[in-house]
PDB file of C-alpha atoms in Angstrom:
ATOM      1  CA  MET A   1      -6.370  -7.386  17.932  1.00  0.00           C
ATOM      2  CA  LYS A   2      -8.466  -5.821  15.192  1.00  0.00           C
ATOM      3  CA  LEU A   3     -10.332  -3.759  17.789  1.00  0.00           C
ATOM      4  CA  LEU A   4      -7.064  -2.466  19.250  1.00  0.00           C
ATOM      5  CA  ILE A   5      -5.848  -1.399  15.824  1.00  0.00           C
ATOM      6  CA  LEU A   6      -9.124   0.428  15.184  1.00  0.00           C
ATOM      7  CA  ILE A   7      -8.918   2.210  18.532  1.00  0.00           C
ATOM      8  CA  PHE A   8      -5.308   3.198  17.810  1.00  0.00           C
ATOM      9  CA  PHE A   9      -6.360   5.055  14.692  1.00  0.00           C
ATOM     10  CA  LEU A  10      -9.583   6.524  16.118  1.00  0.00           C
ATOM     11  CA  ILE A  11      -8.242   7.990  19.378  1.00  0.00           C
ATOM     12  CA  PRO A  12      -6.522  10.995  17.700  1.00  0.00           C
ATOM     13  CA  ILE A  13      -9.821  12.025  16.079  1.00  0.00           C
ATOM     14  CA  VAL A  14     -11.109  13.113  19.482  1.00  0.00           C
ATOM     15  CA  ALA A  15      -8.397  15.781  19.612  1.00  0.00           C
ATOM     16  CA  ILE A  16      -8.784  17.144  16.090  1.00  0.00           C
ATOM     17  CA  SER A  17      -7.303  20.624  15.803  1.00  0.00           C
ATOM     18  CA  GLN A  18      -6.857  20.827  12.066  1.00  0.00           C
ATOM     19  CA  ILE A  19      -8.513  19.142   9.100  1.00  0.00           C
ATOM     20  CA  ARG A  20      -6.854  19.160   5.700  1.00  0.00           C
ATOM     21  CA  VAL A  21      -7.726  17.059   2.676  1.00  0.00           C
ATOM     22  CA  ASP A  22      -5.407  16.429  -0.267  1.00  0.00           C
ATOM     23  CA  LEU A  23      -6.031  14.678  -3.575  1.00  0.00           C
ATOM     24  CA  GLY A  24      -3.140  12.961  -5.327  1.00  0.00           C
ATOM     25  CA  GLY A  25      -1.757  10.654  -7.970  1.00  0.00           C
ATOM     26  CA  PHE A  26       0.780   7.826  -7.775  1.00  0.00           C
ATOM     27  CA  GLY A  27       3.211   6.344 -10.276  1.00  0.00           C
ATOM     28  CA  GLY A  28       5.621   3.474  -9.777  1.00  0.00           C
ATOM     29  CA  VAL A  29       5.944  -0.296 -10.033  1.00  0.00           C
ATOM     30  CA  SER A  30       4.212  -3.404  -8.699  1.00  0.00           C
ATOM     31  CA  TYR A  31       5.600  -6.909  -8.195  1.00  0.00           C
ATOM     32  CA  TYR A  32       4.800 -10.274  -6.618  1.00  0.00           C
ATOM     33  CA  LEU A  33       6.244 -12.521  -3.879  1.00  0.00           C
ATOM     34  CA  GLY A  34       5.151 -16.144  -3.440  1.00  0.00           C
ATOM     35  CA  ASP A  35       5.931 -19.730  -4.430  1.00  0.00           C
ATOM     36  CA  ILE A  36       7.713 -18.681  -7.634  1.00  0.00           C
ATOM     37  CA  ASN A  37       9.520 -15.600  -6.337  1.00  0.00           C
ATOM     38  CA  LYS A  38      10.246 -16.185  -2.672  1.00  0.00           C
ATOM     39  CA  SER A  39      12.540 -13.276  -1.859  1.00  0.00           C
ATOM     40  CA  ARG A  40      13.662 -11.117  -4.801  1.00  0.00           C
ATOM     41  CA  LEU A  41      12.534  -7.548  -4.245  1.00  0.00           C
ATOM     42  CA  PHE A  42      11.382  -5.779  -7.430  1.00  0.00           C
ATOM     43  CA  TYR A  43      11.529  -9.039  -9.401  1.00  0.00           C
ATOM     44  CA  SER A  44       9.723  -8.728 -12.752  1.00  0.00           C
ATOM     45  CA  SER A  45       8.331  -5.306 -11.800  1.00  0.00           C
ATOM     46  CA  SER A  46       5.577  -3.776 -13.915  1.00  0.00           C
ATOM     47  CA  PRO A  47       4.407  -0.145 -14.182  1.00  0.00           C
ATOM     48  CA  SER A  48       1.608   0.860 -11.818  1.00  0.00           C
ATOM     49  CA  VAL A  49      -0.522   3.971 -11.359  1.00  0.00           C
ATOM     50  CA  GLY A  50      -2.925   5.161  -8.714  1.00  0.00           C
ATOM     51  CA  ALA A  51      -4.994   7.947  -7.201  1.00  0.00           C
ATOM     52  CA  PHE A  52      -5.829   8.771  -3.593  1.00  0.00           C
ATOM     53  CA  LEU A  53      -7.759  11.048  -1.259  1.00  0.00           C
ATOM     54  CA  ARG A  54      -6.154  11.710   2.120  1.00  0.00           C
ATOM     55  CA  TYR A  55      -7.930  13.090   5.187  1.00  0.00           C
ATOM     56  CA  ASN A  56      -5.408  14.668   7.583  1.00  0.00           C
ATOM     57  CA  PHE A  57      -6.876  14.824  11.096  1.00  0.00           C
ATOM     58  CA  ASN A  58      -3.881  16.479  12.743  1.00  0.00           C
ATOM     59  CA  PRO A  59      -0.090  16.700  12.244  1.00  0.00           C
ATOM     60  CA  ARG A  60       0.407  13.070  13.336  1.00  0.00           C
ATOM     61  CA  TYR A  61      -2.482  11.072  11.873  1.00  0.00           C
ATOM     62  CA  ALA A  62      -4.219  10.705   8.526  1.00  0.00           C
ATOM     63  CA  VAL A  63      -6.542   8.274   6.757  1.00  0.00           C
ATOM     64  CA  ARG A  64      -6.227   7.652   3.028  1.00  0.00           C
ATOM     65  CA  GLY A  65      -8.352   5.924   0.436  1.00  0.00           C
ATOM     66  CA  SER A  66      -6.459   4.753  -2.660  1.00  0.00           C
ATOM     67  CA  LEU A  67      -7.087   3.066  -5.991  1.00  0.00           C
ATOM     68  CA  TYR A  68      -4.164   1.334  -7.753  1.00  0.00           C
ATOM     69  CA  TYR A  69      -3.762  -0.446 -11.066  1.00  0.00           C
ATOM     70  CA  GLY A  70      -0.755  -2.605 -11.935  1.00  0.00           C
ATOM     71  CA  SER A  71       0.412  -6.030 -13.087  1.00  0.00           C
ATOM     72  CA  LEU A  72       1.924  -9.103 -11.432  1.00  0.00           C
ATOM     73  CA  LYS A  73       3.922 -11.769 -13.233  1.00  0.00           C
ATOM     74  CA  ALA A  74       6.536 -14.460 -12.630  1.00  0.00           C
ATOM     75  CA  LYS A  75       7.932 -17.631 -14.178  1.00  0.00           C
ATOM     76  CA  ASP A  76       9.973 -20.522 -12.843  1.00  0.00           C
ATOM     77  CA  LYS A  77      12.411 -20.359 -15.767  1.00  0.00           C
ATOM     78  CA  ASP A  78      13.872 -17.187 -14.225  1.00  0.00           C
ATOM     79  CA  PHE A  79      15.224 -19.270 -11.324  1.00  0.00           C
ATOM     80  CA  SER A  80      18.035 -21.795 -11.594  1.00  0.00           C
ATOM     81  CA  ASN A  81      17.059 -24.459  -9.042  1.00  0.00           C
ATOM     82  CA  ILE A  82      16.043 -27.862 -10.425  1.00  0.00           C
ATOM     83  CA  TYR A  83      12.688 -27.879  -8.619  1.00  0.00           C
ATOM     84  CA  GLN A  84      11.459 -24.714 -10.329  1.00  0.00           C
ATOM     85  CA  GLN A  85      12.987 -25.605 -13.681  1.00  0.00           C
ATOM     86  CA  THR A  86      11.064 -28.894 -13.565  1.00  0.00           C
ATOM     87  CA  ARG A  87       7.811 -27.338 -12.344  1.00  0.00           C
ATOM     88  CA  ASN A  88       7.964 -24.687 -15.101  1.00  0.00           C
ATOM     89  CA  GLN A  89       5.067 -22.596 -13.778  1.00  0.00           C
ATOM     90  CA  GLU A  90       4.356 -19.038 -14.913  1.00  0.00           C
ATOM     91  CA  PHE A  91       1.538 -16.524 -14.602  1.00  0.00           C
ATOM     92  CA  SER A  92       0.638 -12.958 -15.513  1.00  0.00           C
ATOM     93  CA  THR A  93      -2.309 -10.881 -14.356  1.00  0.00           C
ATOM     94  CA  SER A  94      -3.445  -7.313 -14.059  1.00  0.00           C
ATOM     95  CA  ILE A  95      -4.468  -6.178 -10.583  1.00  0.00           C
ATOM     96  CA  VAL A  96      -6.839  -3.522  -9.267  1.00  0.00           C
ATOM     97  CA  ASP A  97      -6.278  -2.610  -5.623  1.00  0.00           C
ATOM     98  CA  ILE A  98      -8.655  -0.578  -3.429  1.00  0.00           C
ATOM     99  CA  THR A  99      -7.069   0.378  -0.112  1.00  0.00           C
ATOM    100  CA  LEU A 100      -8.108   2.172   3.067  1.00  0.00           C
ATOM    101  CA  GLN A 101      -5.081   2.897   5.230  1.00  0.00           C
ATOM    102  CA  GLY A 102      -4.130   4.829   8.331  1.00  0.00           C
ATOM    103  CA  GLU A 103      -0.908   6.853   8.386  1.00  0.00           C
ATOM    104  CA  PHE A 104       1.214   7.793  11.388  1.00  0.00           C
ATOM    105  CA  ASN A 105       3.738  10.614  10.893  1.00  0.00           C
ATOM    106  CA  PHE A 106       6.966  10.348  12.888  1.00  0.00           C
ATOM    107  CA  LEU A 107       7.305  14.140  12.769  1.00  0.00           C
ATOM    108  CA  PRO A 108       4.519  16.735  12.919  1.00  0.00           C
ATOM    109  CA  TYR A 109       3.392  17.252   9.325  1.00  0.00           C
ATOM    110  CA  VAL A 110       0.889  19.810   8.025  1.00  0.00           C
ATOM    111  CA  VAL A 111       0.104  19.429   4.333  1.00  0.00           C
ATOM    112  CA  GLY A 112       0.249  22.800   2.605  1.00  0.00           C
ATOM    113  CA  ASN A 113       2.600  24.340   5.183  1.00  0.00           C
ATOM    114  CA  THR A 114       5.601  25.801   3.344  1.00  0.00           C
ATOM    115  CA  SER A 115       7.350  27.291   6.385  1.00  0.00           C
ATOM    116  CA  PHE A 116      11.048  26.478   6.248  1.00  0.00           C
ATOM    117  CA  ASN A 117      11.856  23.380   8.325  1.00  0.00           C
ATOM    118  CA  LYS A 118       8.566  23.504  10.274  1.00  0.00           C
ATOM    119  CA  ASP A 119       5.970  20.730   9.989  1.00  0.00           C
ATOM    120  CA  ASN A 120       6.638  20.427   6.259  1.00  0.00           C
ATOM    121  CA  ASN A 121       8.042  16.896   5.926  1.00  0.00           C
ATOM    122  CA  SER A 122       7.944  13.528   7.663  1.00  0.00           C
ATOM    123  CA  THR A 123       8.493   9.819   7.279  1.00  0.00           C
ATOM    124  CA  TYR A 124       5.383   7.769   8.046  1.00  0.00           C
ATOM    125  CA  LEU A 125       4.077   4.268   8.660  1.00  0.00           C
ATOM    126  CA  LEU A 126       0.942   2.881   7.009  1.00  0.00           C
ATOM    127  CA  PHE A 127      -1.417   0.037   7.859  1.00  0.00           C
ATOM    128  CA  GLY A 128      -4.913  -0.812   6.677  1.00  0.00           C
ATOM    129  CA  VAL A 129      -7.079  -3.116   4.585  1.00  0.00           C
ATOM    130  CA  SER A 130      -7.205  -3.740   0.826  1.00  0.00           C
ATOM    131  CA  TYR A 131      -9.595  -5.391  -1.599  1.00  0.00           C
ATOM    132  CA  PHE A 132      -8.008  -6.541  -4.838  1.00  0.00           C
ATOM    133  CA  ILE A 133      -9.144  -7.947  -8.168  1.00  0.00           C
ATOM    134  CA  ALA A 134      -6.652 -10.106 -10.090  1.00  0.00           C
ATOM    135  CA  PRO A 135      -8.709 -11.600 -12.949  1.00  0.00           C
ATOM    136  CA  ASN A 136      -6.206 -14.113 -14.347  1.00  0.00           C
ATOM    137  CA  THR A 137      -5.790 -16.053 -11.096  1.00  0.00           C
ATOM    138  CA  ASN A 138      -7.443 -18.955  -9.275  1.00  0.00           C
ATOM    139  CA  GLU A 139      -8.997 -16.610  -6.687  1.00  0.00           C
ATOM    140  CA  PRO A 140      -9.550 -13.264  -8.429  1.00  0.00           C
ATOM    141  CA  ASN A 141     -11.306 -11.323  -5.634  1.00  0.00           C
ATOM    142  CA  GLN A 142      -9.620 -11.236  -2.243  1.00  0.00           C
ATOM    143  CA  ILE A 143      -8.782  -9.192   0.854  1.00  0.00           C
ATOM    144  CA  ALA A 144      -5.219  -8.156   1.774  1.00  0.00           C
ATOM    145  CA  ILE A 145      -3.478  -6.286   4.583  1.00  0.00           C
ATOM    146  CA  PRO A 146      -1.296  -3.364   3.405  1.00  0.00           C
ATOM    147  CA  MET A 147       1.688  -2.258   5.467  1.00  0.00           C
ATOM    148  CA  GLY A 148       4.698  -0.119   4.718  1.00  0.00           C
ATOM    149  CA  MET A 149       6.288   3.275   5.026  1.00  0.00           C
ATOM    150  CA  GLY A 150       6.948   6.437   3.069  1.00  0.00           C
ATOM    151  CA  TYR A 151       8.215   9.992   3.103  1.00  0.00           C
ATOM    152  CA  LYS A 152       6.215  13.130   2.280  1.00  0.00           C
ATOM    153  CA  PHE A 153       7.152  16.772   1.982  1.00  0.00           C
ATOM    154  CA  ASN A 154       5.502  20.036   0.994  1.00  0.00           C
ATOM    155  CA  LEU A 155       6.184  21.932  -2.202  1.00  0.00           C
ATOM    156  CA  LYS A 156       4.993  25.420  -3.110  1.00  0.00           C
ATOM    157  CA  ASN A 157       1.544  26.625  -2.064  1.00  0.00           C
ATOM    158  CA  LYS A 158      -0.819  23.652  -1.586  1.00  0.00           C
ATOM    159  CA  TRP A 159       1.284  21.027  -3.375  1.00  0.00           C
ATOM    160  CA  ALA A 160       3.045  18.087  -1.718  1.00  0.00           C
ATOM    161  CA  ALA A 161       5.050  15.089  -2.924  1.00  0.00           C
ATOM    162  CA  GLY A 162       6.752  11.972  -1.637  1.00  0.00           C
ATOM    163  CA  PHE A 163       7.460   8.296  -2.135  1.00  0.00           C
ATOM    164  CA  GLU A 164       5.992   5.136  -0.639  1.00  0.00           C
ATOM    165  CA  TYR A 165       6.865   1.436  -0.379  1.00  0.00           C
ATOM    166  CA  SER A 166       4.074  -0.902   0.706  1.00  0.00           C
ATOM    167  CA  PHE A 167       3.520  -4.656   0.910  1.00  0.00           C
ATOM    168  CA  ARG A 168       0.168  -6.441   0.703  1.00  0.00           C
ATOM    169  CA  LYS A 169      -0.193  -9.658   2.694  1.00  0.00           C
ATOM    170  CA  THR A 170      -2.914 -11.739   1.067  1.00  0.00           C
ATOM    171  CA  PHE A 171      -4.840 -14.709   2.437  1.00  0.00           C
ATOM    172  CA  THR A 172      -4.691 -16.704  -0.779  1.00  0.00           C
ATOM    173  CA  ASP A 173      -2.170 -18.925  -2.505  1.00  0.00           C
ATOM    174  CA  GLY A 174      -3.991 -18.547  -5.797  1.00  0.00           C
ATOM    175  CA  ILE A 175      -2.305 -15.550  -7.414  1.00  0.00           C
ATOM    176  CA  ASP A 176       0.485 -17.708  -8.841  1.00  0.00           C
ATOM    177  CA  GLY A 177      -1.780 -20.743  -9.355  1.00  0.00           C
ATOM    178  CA  LEU A 178       0.270 -22.893  -6.960  1.00  0.00           C
ATOM    179  CA  ASP A 179      -1.943 -23.972  -4.085  1.00  0.00           C
ATOM    180  CA  GLY A 180       0.072 -27.048  -3.089  1.00  0.00           C
ATOM    181  CA  LYS A 181      -2.681 -29.524  -3.972  1.00  0.00           C
ATOM    182  CA  THR A 182      -0.896 -31.034  -6.978  1.00  0.00           C
ATOM    183  CA  LEU A 183       2.048 -33.449  -6.908  1.00  0.00           C
ATOM    184  CA  LEU A 184       4.969 -32.979  -9.287  1.00  0.00           C
ATOM    185  CA  PRO A 185       5.744 -36.635 -10.214  1.00  0.00           C
ATOM    186  CA  GLU A 186       9.160 -35.970 -11.790  1.00  0.00           C
ATOM    187  CA  ILE A 187      10.681 -35.076  -8.428  1.00  0.00           C
ATOM    188  CA  ASN A 188       7.915 -36.364  -6.125  1.00  0.00           C
ATOM    189  CA  LYS A 189       7.177 -32.967  -4.585  1.00  0.00           C
ATOM    190  CA  GLN A 190       4.083 -30.821  -4.409  1.00  0.00           C
ATOM    191  CA  THR A 191       3.842 -27.918  -6.842  1.00  0.00           C
ATOM    192  CA  GLY A 192       3.308 -25.314  -4.143  1.00  0.00           C
ATOM    193  CA  PHE A 193       3.032 -24.710  -0.413  1.00  0.00           C
ATOM    194  CA  ALA A 194      -0.416 -23.946   0.979  1.00  0.00           C
ATOM    195  CA  ASN A 195       0.942 -22.113   4.025  1.00  0.00           C
ATOM    196  CA  ASN A 196       3.061 -19.773   1.907  1.00  0.00           C
ATOM    197  CA  LYS A 197       0.457 -17.139   1.041  1.00  0.00           C
ATOM    198  CA  ASP A 198       1.123 -14.727  -1.796  1.00  0.00           C
ATOM    199  CA  TRP A 199       2.199 -11.094  -1.383  1.00  0.00           C
ATOM    200  CA  TYR A 200       2.373  -8.146  -3.748  1.00  0.00           C
ATOM    201  CA  SER A 201       3.932  -4.708  -3.455  1.00  0.00           C
ATOM    202  CA  PHE A 202       3.734  -1.164  -4.759  1.00  0.00           C
ATOM    203  CA  PHE A 203       6.668   1.236  -4.827  1.00  0.00           C
ATOM    204  CA  GLY A 204       6.602   4.698  -6.329  1.00  0.00           C
ATOM    205  CA  VAL A 205       6.285   8.444  -6.020  1.00  0.00           C
ATOM    206  CA  PHE A 206       3.218  10.600  -5.522  1.00  0.00           C
ATOM    207  CA  ILE A 207       2.159  14.217  -5.814  1.00  0.00           C
ATOM    208  CA  SER A 208      -0.898  15.767  -4.184  1.00  0.00           C
ATOM    209  CA  TYR A 209      -2.828  19.025  -3.948  1.00  0.00           C
ATOM    210  CA  MET A 210      -4.665  20.277  -0.863  1.00  0.00           C
ATOM    211  CA  ILE A 211      -8.331  20.730  -1.809  1.00  0.00           C
ATOM    212  CA  PHE A 212      -9.767  21.580   1.620  1.00  0.00           C
ATOM    213  CA  SER A 213      -8.528  23.111   4.864  1.00  0.00           C
ATOM    214  CA  GLN A 214     -10.288  23.881   8.136  1.00  0.00           C
ATOM    215  CA  GLU A 215      -8.631  25.121  11.319  1.00  0.00           C
ATOM    216  CA  LEU A 216     -10.380  24.427  14.645  1.00  0.00           C
ATOM    217  CA  GLU A 217      -9.767  25.984  18.049  1.00  0.00           C
ATOM    218  CA  CYS A 218     -11.265  25.418  21.477  1.00  0.00           C
ATOM    219  CA  ASN A 219     -14.546  27.294  22.027  1.00  0.00           C
ATOM    220  CA  ALA A 220     -12.911  29.312  24.800  1.00  0.00           C
ATOM    221  CA  TYR A 221     -10.706  30.950  22.204  1.00  0.00           C
ATOM    222  CA  GLY A 222     -13.159  31.070  19.343  1.00  0.00           C
ATOM    223  CA  ASN A 223     -13.299  29.168  16.083  1.00  0.00           C
ATOM    224  CA  LYS A 224     -11.212  29.799  13.042  1.00  0.00           C
ATOM    225  CA  ARG A 225     -12.017  28.432   9.591  1.00  0.00           C
ATOM    226  CA  ARG A 226     -10.060  28.629   6.388  1.00  0.00           C
TER     227      ARG A 226
END
């Protein structure tokens, strides 16, 4: 499965016709999903910031490296059920996230192209791998799988902007400190569920600037560089 995903993102590189690189910044919120918050989107959101470098192979595919900083927090007292009120767990931690992700544009998109209604905006899907550091947790250094979608569009000259919503699936139940190994005697239930791994999300807006552009053509027609 992992090999198929890698091939999916590498195949378009063979047919590179245009290379453009943009550098950007991100601002938004981060939040957690897990044994304390099972389903509330944007629950206890905290400000987050980030920076990224995106390598655009062609109008459909790009690869991006990102660095994010945010916070995750939750407490049982925010939920009304007896189980959580009795358990009374809470946590708070900063988080540093380093992500390498592939992007697939639904529409042809050329960063820096300001032609009206031509290759200047697109929704996109993202998928990749993340390494995160959450110091105030039981397992502070872990791997996660980012997935999500966004929308990007060109502004004047070499500037672009957009918004993105991504989820990180982790392989740990230690962010919230509830690994399911402890029994809650008051109600004779375990404190957590080992199979319910923790998630965290980033949502926000970004702005970027194209720092490099190179146009390539087949040798039969000559090469063009910019």
